[in-house]
mmCIF file of C-alpha atoms in Angstrom:
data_model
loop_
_atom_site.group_PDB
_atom_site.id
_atom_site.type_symbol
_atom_site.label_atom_id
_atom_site.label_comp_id
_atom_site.label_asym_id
_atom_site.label_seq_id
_atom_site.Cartn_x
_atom_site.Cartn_y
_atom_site.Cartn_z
ATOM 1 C CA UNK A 172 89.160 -115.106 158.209
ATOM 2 C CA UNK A 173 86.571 -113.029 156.218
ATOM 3 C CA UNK A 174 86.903 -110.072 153.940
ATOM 4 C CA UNK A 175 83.868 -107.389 154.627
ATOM 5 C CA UNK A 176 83.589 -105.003 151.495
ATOM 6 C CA UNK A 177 80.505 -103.143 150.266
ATOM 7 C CA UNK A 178 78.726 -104.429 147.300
ATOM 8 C CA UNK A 179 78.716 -101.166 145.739
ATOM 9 C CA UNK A 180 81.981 -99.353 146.705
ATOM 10 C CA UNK A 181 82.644 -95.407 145.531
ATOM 11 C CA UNK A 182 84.710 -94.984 142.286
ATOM 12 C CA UNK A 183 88.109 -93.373 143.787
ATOM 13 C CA UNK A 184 88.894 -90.001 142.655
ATOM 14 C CA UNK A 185 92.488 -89.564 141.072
ATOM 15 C CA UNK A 186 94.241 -87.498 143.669
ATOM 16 C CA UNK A 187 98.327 -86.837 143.688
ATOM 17 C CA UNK A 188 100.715 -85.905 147.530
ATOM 18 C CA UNK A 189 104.223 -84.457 147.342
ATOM 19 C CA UNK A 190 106.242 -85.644 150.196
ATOM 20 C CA UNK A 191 109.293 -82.739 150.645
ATOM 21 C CA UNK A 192 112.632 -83.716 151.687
ATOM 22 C CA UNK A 193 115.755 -82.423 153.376
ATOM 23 C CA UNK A 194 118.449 -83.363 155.646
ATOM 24 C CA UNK A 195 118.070 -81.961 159.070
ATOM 25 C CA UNK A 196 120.286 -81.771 162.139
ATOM 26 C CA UNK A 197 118.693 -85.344 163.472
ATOM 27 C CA UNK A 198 118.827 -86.661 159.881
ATOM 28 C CA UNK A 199 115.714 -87.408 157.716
ATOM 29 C CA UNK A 200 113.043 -84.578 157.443
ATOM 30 C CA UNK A 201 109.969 -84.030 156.012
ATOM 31 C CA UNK A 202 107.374 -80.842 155.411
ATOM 32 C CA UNK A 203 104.199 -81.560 156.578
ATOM 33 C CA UNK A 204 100.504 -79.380 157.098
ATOM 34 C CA UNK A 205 97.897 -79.364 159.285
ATOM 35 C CA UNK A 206 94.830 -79.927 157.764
ATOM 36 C CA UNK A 207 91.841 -77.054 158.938
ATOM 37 C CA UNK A 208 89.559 -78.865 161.901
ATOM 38 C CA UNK A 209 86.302 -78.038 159.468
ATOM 39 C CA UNK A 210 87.391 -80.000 156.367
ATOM 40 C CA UNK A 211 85.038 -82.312 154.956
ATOM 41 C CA UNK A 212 88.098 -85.504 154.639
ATOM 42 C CA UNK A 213 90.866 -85.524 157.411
ATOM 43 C CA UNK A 214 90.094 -82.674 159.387
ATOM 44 C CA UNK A 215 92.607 -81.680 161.670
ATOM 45 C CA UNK A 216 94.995 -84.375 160.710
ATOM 46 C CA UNK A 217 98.882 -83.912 159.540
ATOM 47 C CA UNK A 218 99.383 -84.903 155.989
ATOM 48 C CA UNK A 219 101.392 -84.283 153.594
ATOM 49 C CA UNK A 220 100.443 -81.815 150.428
ATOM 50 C CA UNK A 221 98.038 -82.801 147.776
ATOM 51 C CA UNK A 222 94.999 -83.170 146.724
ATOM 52 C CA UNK A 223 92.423 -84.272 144.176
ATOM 53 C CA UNK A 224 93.622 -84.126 139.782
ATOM 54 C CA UNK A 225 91.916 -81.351 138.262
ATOM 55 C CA UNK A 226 90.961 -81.265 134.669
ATOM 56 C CA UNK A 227 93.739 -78.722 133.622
ATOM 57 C CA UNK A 228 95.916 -81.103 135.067
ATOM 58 C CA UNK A 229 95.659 -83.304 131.812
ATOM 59 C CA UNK A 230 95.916 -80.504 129.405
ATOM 60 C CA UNK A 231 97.799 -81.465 126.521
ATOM 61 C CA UNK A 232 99.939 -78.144 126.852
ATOM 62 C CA UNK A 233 101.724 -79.734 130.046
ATOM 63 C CA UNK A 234 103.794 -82.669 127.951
ATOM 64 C CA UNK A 235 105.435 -79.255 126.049
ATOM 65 C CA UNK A 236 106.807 -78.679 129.878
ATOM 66 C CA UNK A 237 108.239 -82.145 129.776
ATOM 67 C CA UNK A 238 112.145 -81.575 129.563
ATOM 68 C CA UNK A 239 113.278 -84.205 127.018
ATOM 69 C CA UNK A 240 111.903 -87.044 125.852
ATOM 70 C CA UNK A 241 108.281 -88.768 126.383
ATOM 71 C CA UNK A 242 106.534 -87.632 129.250
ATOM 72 C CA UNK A 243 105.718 -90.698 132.150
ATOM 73 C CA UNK A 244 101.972 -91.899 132.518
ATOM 74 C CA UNK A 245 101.674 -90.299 135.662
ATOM 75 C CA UNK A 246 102.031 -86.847 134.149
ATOM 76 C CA UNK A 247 98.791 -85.173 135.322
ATOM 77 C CA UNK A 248 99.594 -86.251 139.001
ATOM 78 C CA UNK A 249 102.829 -84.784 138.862
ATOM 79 C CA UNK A 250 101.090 -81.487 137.743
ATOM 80 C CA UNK A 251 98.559 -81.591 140.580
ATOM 81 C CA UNK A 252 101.444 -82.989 143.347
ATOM 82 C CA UNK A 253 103.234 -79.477 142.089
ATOM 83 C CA UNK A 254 100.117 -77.169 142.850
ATOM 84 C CA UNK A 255 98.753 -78.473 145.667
ATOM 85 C CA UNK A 256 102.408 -78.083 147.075
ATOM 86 C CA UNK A 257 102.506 -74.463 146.192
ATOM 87 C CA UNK A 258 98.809 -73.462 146.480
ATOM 88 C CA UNK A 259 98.775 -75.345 150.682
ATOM 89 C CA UNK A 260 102.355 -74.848 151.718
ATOM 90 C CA UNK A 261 103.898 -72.133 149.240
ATOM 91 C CA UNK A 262 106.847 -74.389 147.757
ATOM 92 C CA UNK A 263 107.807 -75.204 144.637
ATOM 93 C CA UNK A 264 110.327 -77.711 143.437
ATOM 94 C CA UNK A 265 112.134 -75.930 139.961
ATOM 95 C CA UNK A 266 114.293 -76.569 137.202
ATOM 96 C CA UNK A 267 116.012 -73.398 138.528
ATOM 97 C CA UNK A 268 116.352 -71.812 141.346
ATOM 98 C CA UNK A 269 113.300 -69.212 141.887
ATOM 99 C CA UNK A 270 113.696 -66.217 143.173
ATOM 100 C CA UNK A 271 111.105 -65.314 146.134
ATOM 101 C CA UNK A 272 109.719 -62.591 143.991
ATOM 102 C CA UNK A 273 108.476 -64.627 141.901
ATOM 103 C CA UNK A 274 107.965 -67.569 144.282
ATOM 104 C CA UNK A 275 105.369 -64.662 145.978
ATOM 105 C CA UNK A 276 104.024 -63.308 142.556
ATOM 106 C CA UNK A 277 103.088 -66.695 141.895
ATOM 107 C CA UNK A 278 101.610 -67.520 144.968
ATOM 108 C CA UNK A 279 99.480 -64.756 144.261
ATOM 109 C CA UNK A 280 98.075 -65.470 141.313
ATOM 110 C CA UNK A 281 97.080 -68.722 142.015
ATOM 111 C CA UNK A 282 95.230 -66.742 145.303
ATOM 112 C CA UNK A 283 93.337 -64.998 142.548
ATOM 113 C CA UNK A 284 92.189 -67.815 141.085
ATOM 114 C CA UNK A 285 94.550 -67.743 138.151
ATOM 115 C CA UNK A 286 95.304 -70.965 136.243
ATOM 116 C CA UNK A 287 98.865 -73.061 137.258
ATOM 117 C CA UNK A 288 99.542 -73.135 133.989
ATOM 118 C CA UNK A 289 99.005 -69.456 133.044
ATOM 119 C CA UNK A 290 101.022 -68.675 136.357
ATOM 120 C CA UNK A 291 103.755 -69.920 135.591
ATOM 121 C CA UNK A 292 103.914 -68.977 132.024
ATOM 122 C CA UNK A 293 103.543 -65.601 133.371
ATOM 123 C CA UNK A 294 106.194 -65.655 136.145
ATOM 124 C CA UNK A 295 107.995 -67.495 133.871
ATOM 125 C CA UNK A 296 108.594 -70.817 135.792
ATOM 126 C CA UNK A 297 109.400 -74.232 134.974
ATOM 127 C CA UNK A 298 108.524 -76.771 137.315
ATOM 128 C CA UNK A 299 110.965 -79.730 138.326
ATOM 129 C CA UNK A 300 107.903 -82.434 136.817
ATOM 130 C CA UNK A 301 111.152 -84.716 136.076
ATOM 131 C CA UNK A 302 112.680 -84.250 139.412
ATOM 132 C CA UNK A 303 109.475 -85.996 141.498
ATOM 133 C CA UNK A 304 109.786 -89.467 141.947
ATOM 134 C CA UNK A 305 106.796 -92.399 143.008
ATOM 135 C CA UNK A 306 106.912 -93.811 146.040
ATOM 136 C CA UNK A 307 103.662 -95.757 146.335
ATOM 137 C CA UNK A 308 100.254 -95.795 145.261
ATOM 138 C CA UNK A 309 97.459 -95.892 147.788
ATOM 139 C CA UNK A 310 93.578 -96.150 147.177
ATOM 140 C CA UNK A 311 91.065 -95.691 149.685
ATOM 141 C CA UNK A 312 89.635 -98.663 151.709
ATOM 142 C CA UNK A 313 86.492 -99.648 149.944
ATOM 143 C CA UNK A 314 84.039 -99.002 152.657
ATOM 144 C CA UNK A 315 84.514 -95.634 152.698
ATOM 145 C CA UNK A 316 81.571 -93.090 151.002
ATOM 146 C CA UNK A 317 84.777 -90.719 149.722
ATOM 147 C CA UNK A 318 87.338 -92.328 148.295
ATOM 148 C CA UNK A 319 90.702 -91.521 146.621
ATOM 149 C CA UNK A 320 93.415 -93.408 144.534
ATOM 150 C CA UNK A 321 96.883 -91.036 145.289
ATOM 151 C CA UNK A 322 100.372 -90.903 143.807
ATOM 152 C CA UNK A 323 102.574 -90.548 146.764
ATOM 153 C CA UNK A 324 105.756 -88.603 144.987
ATOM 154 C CA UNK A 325 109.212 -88.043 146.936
ATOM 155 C CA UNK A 326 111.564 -84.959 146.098
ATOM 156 C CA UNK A 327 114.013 -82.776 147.520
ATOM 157 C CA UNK A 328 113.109 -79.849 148.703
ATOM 158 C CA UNK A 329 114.310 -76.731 146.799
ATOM 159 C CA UNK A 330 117.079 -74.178 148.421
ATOM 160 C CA UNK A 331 116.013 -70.635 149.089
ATOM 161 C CA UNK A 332 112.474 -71.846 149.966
ATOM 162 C CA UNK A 333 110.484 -71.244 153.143
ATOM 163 C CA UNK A 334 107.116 -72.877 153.882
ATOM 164 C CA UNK A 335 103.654 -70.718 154.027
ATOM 165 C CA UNK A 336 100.475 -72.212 154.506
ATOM 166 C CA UNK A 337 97.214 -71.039 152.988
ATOM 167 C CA UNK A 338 95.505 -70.595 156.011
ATOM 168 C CA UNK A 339 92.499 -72.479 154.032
ATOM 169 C CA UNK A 340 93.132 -75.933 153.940
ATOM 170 C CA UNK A 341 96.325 -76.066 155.791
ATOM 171 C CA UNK A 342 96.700 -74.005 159.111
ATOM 172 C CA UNK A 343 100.443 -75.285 160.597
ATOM 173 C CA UNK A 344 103.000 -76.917 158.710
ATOM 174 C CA UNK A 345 105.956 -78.288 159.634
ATOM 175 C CA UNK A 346 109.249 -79.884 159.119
ATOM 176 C CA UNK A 347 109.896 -83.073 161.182
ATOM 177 C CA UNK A 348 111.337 -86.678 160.655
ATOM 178 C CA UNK A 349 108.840 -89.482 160.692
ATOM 179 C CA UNK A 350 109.973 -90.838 164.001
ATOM 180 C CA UNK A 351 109.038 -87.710 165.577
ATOM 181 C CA UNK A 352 105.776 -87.431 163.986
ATOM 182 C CA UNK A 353 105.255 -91.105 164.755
ATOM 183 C CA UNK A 354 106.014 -90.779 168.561
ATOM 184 C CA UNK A 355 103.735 -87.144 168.857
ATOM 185 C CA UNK A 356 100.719 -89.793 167.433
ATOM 186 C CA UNK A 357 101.431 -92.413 170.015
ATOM 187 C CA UNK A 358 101.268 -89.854 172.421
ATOM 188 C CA UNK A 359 98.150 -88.006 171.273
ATOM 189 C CA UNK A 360 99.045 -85.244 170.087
ATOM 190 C CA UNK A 361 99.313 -85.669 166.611
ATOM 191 C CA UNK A 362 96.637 -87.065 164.063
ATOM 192 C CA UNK A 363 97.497 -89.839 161.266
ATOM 193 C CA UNK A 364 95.416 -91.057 158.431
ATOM 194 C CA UNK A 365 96.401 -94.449 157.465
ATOM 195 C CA UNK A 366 98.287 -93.982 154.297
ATOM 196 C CA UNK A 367 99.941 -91.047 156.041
ATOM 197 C CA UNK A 368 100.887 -93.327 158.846
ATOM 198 C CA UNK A 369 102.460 -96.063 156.443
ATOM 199 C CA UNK A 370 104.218 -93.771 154.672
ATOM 200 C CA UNK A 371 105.941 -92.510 157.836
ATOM 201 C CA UNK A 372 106.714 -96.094 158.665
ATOM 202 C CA UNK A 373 108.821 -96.973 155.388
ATOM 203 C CA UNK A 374 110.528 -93.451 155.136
ATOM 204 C CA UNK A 375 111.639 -93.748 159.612
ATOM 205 C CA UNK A 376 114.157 -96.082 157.866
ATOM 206 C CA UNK A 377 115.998 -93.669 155.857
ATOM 207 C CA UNK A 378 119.278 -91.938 157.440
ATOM 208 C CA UNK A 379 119.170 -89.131 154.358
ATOM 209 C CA UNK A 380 117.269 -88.017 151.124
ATOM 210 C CA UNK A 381 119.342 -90.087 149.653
ATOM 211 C CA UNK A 382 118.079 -92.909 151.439
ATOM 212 C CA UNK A 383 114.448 -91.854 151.027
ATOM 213 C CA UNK A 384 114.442 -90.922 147.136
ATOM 214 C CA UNK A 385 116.103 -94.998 146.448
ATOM 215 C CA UNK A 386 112.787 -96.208 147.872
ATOM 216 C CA UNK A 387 110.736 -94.758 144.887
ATOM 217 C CA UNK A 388 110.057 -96.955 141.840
ATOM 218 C CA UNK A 389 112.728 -97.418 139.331
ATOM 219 C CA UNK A 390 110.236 -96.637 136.459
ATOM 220 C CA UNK A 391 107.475 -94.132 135.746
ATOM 221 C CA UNK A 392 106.108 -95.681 132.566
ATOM 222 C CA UNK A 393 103.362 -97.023 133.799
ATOM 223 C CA UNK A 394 101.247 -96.524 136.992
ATOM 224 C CA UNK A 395 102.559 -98.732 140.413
ATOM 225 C CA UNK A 396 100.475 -101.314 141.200
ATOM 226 C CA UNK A 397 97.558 -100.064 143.925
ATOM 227 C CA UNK A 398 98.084 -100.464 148.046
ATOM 228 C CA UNK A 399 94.462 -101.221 148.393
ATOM 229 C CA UNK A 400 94.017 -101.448 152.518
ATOM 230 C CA UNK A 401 90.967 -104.137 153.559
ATOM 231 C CA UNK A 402 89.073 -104.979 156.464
ATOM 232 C CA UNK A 403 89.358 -108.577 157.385
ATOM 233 C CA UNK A 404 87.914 -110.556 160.279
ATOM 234 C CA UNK A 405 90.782 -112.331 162.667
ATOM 235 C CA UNK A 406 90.143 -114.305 165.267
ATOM 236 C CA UNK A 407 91.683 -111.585 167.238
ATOM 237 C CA UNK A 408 89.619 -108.818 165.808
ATOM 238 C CA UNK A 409 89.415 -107.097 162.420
ATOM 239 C CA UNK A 410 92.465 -105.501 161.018
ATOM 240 C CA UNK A 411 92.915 -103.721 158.148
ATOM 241 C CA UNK A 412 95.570 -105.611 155.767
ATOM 242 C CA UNK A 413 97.596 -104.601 152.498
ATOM 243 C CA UNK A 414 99.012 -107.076 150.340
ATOM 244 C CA UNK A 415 102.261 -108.239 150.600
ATOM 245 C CA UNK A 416 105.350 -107.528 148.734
ATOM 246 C CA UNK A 417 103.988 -104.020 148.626
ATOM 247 C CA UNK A 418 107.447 -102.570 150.395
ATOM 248 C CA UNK A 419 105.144 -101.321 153.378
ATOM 249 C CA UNK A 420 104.650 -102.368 156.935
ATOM 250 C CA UNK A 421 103.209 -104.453 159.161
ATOM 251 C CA UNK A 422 101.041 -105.494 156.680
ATOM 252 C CA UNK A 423 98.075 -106.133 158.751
ATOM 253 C CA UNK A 424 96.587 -103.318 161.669
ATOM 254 C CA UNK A 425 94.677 -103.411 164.198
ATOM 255 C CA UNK A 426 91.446 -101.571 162.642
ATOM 256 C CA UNK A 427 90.670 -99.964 166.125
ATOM 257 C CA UNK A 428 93.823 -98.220 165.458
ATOM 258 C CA UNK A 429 93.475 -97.433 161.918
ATOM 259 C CA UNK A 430 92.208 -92.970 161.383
ATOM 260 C CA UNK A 431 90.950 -93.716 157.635
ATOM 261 C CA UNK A 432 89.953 -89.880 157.286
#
């Protein structure tokens, strides 16, 4: 078997994905969007909400919104996993409950261009940072020109909340289990990134939210270790192969099948 790598590979960019839960009529669901067919990474595919850290993620003024105690390492990502959530899909996990008025005033703002922070300030918000827990972390196969190292976080989704997609980067969303999802892929009619894919492999699983929120990691003090996916040459073919022990399945695909973006 041989590894085949670049020499040279892109530095990842720090990127965070919520992954909303609720319990549906056939048990397990989770909100998903579909991603606009002209985007640069993914286009067209259904993925969860997220996106790339931005530098007011890291502000200093976000620990203050920590609700006791010190705030985990993975901080900033819970800040982006928050916006990207509300600025793609229109939902926001809470402390307490928000009422659409200023679920929609918020929306709004950010629309405008206004700062998360400054929004929610102003609408008077506090997001449920505590509430979102880490499922895995997944970096980008190394052979790839654009390349991203993402926070998956679980949480349940908040009451009273309906889903609206920006009509930018997200043009459908949806609420599904991960079977379902799953079997619309095998049949063609759904497109999965990789990471996407795995994810809906460990969560199938779960009977509940329940369920789902005991995979995440027991600790937030420091980062998880990385799910870096690699091309390897079998003497069946190359397959793309994460390491073991990682709590995700099978740990080695067939790269033919493998949508990397």
């Amino acid at each position: 078997m041989s590894e085949t790598a670049p020499q040279n590979p892109a530095t990842p960019h720090p990127a965070a994905t919520l992954i909303l839960l609720r319990d549906g009529p056939d048990g397990l669901e989770l909100l998903v969007i579909e991603r606009h067919a002209g985007l640069r990474f993914a286009p067209g595919a259904t993925v969860f909400p997220g996106g790339r850290l931005d530098e007011a993620d890291h502000h200093p003024l976000w620990r203050a919104r920590w609700p006791e105690g010190e705030p985990p390492a993975d901080l900033a990502h819970r800040v982006a996993a928050l916006r990207e959530c509300v600025e793609e899909c229109g939902m926001l996990p809470t402390r307490d409950p928000l009422p659409s008025a200023a679920l929609a005033d918020l929306r709004r703002g950010l629309a405008a261009g206004e700062g998360f922070a400054a929004a929610l300030t102003r609408v008077g918000v506090a997001p449920a940072l505590d509430r979102l827990a880490v499922l895995a972390r997944w970096i980008s196969p190394e052979l790839l020109p654009r390349r991203f190292d993402t926070l998956f976080f679980l949480v349940t989704a908040p009451d009273g909340q309906e889903p609206v997609c920006d009509g930018g980067e997200a043009v459908g969303v949806l609420w599904a289990t991960p079977r379902r999802l799953l079997a619309e892929e095998e049949a063609g009619r759904r497109r999965l990134v990789f990471a996407t894919r795995m994810t809906l492999l460990r969560l199938a699983g779960c009977a509940d939210t329940a369920e789902a929120m005991a995979c995440a990691a027991v600790s937030s003090e420091c980062l998880p270790p990385p799910i870096l996916p690699r091309l390897v040459e079998t003497a069946t073919g190359p397959v793309f192969r994460i390491p073991a022990g990682c709590g995700f399945s099978p740990l080695e695909t067939s790269a033919e099948s493998v949508r990397l973006g």
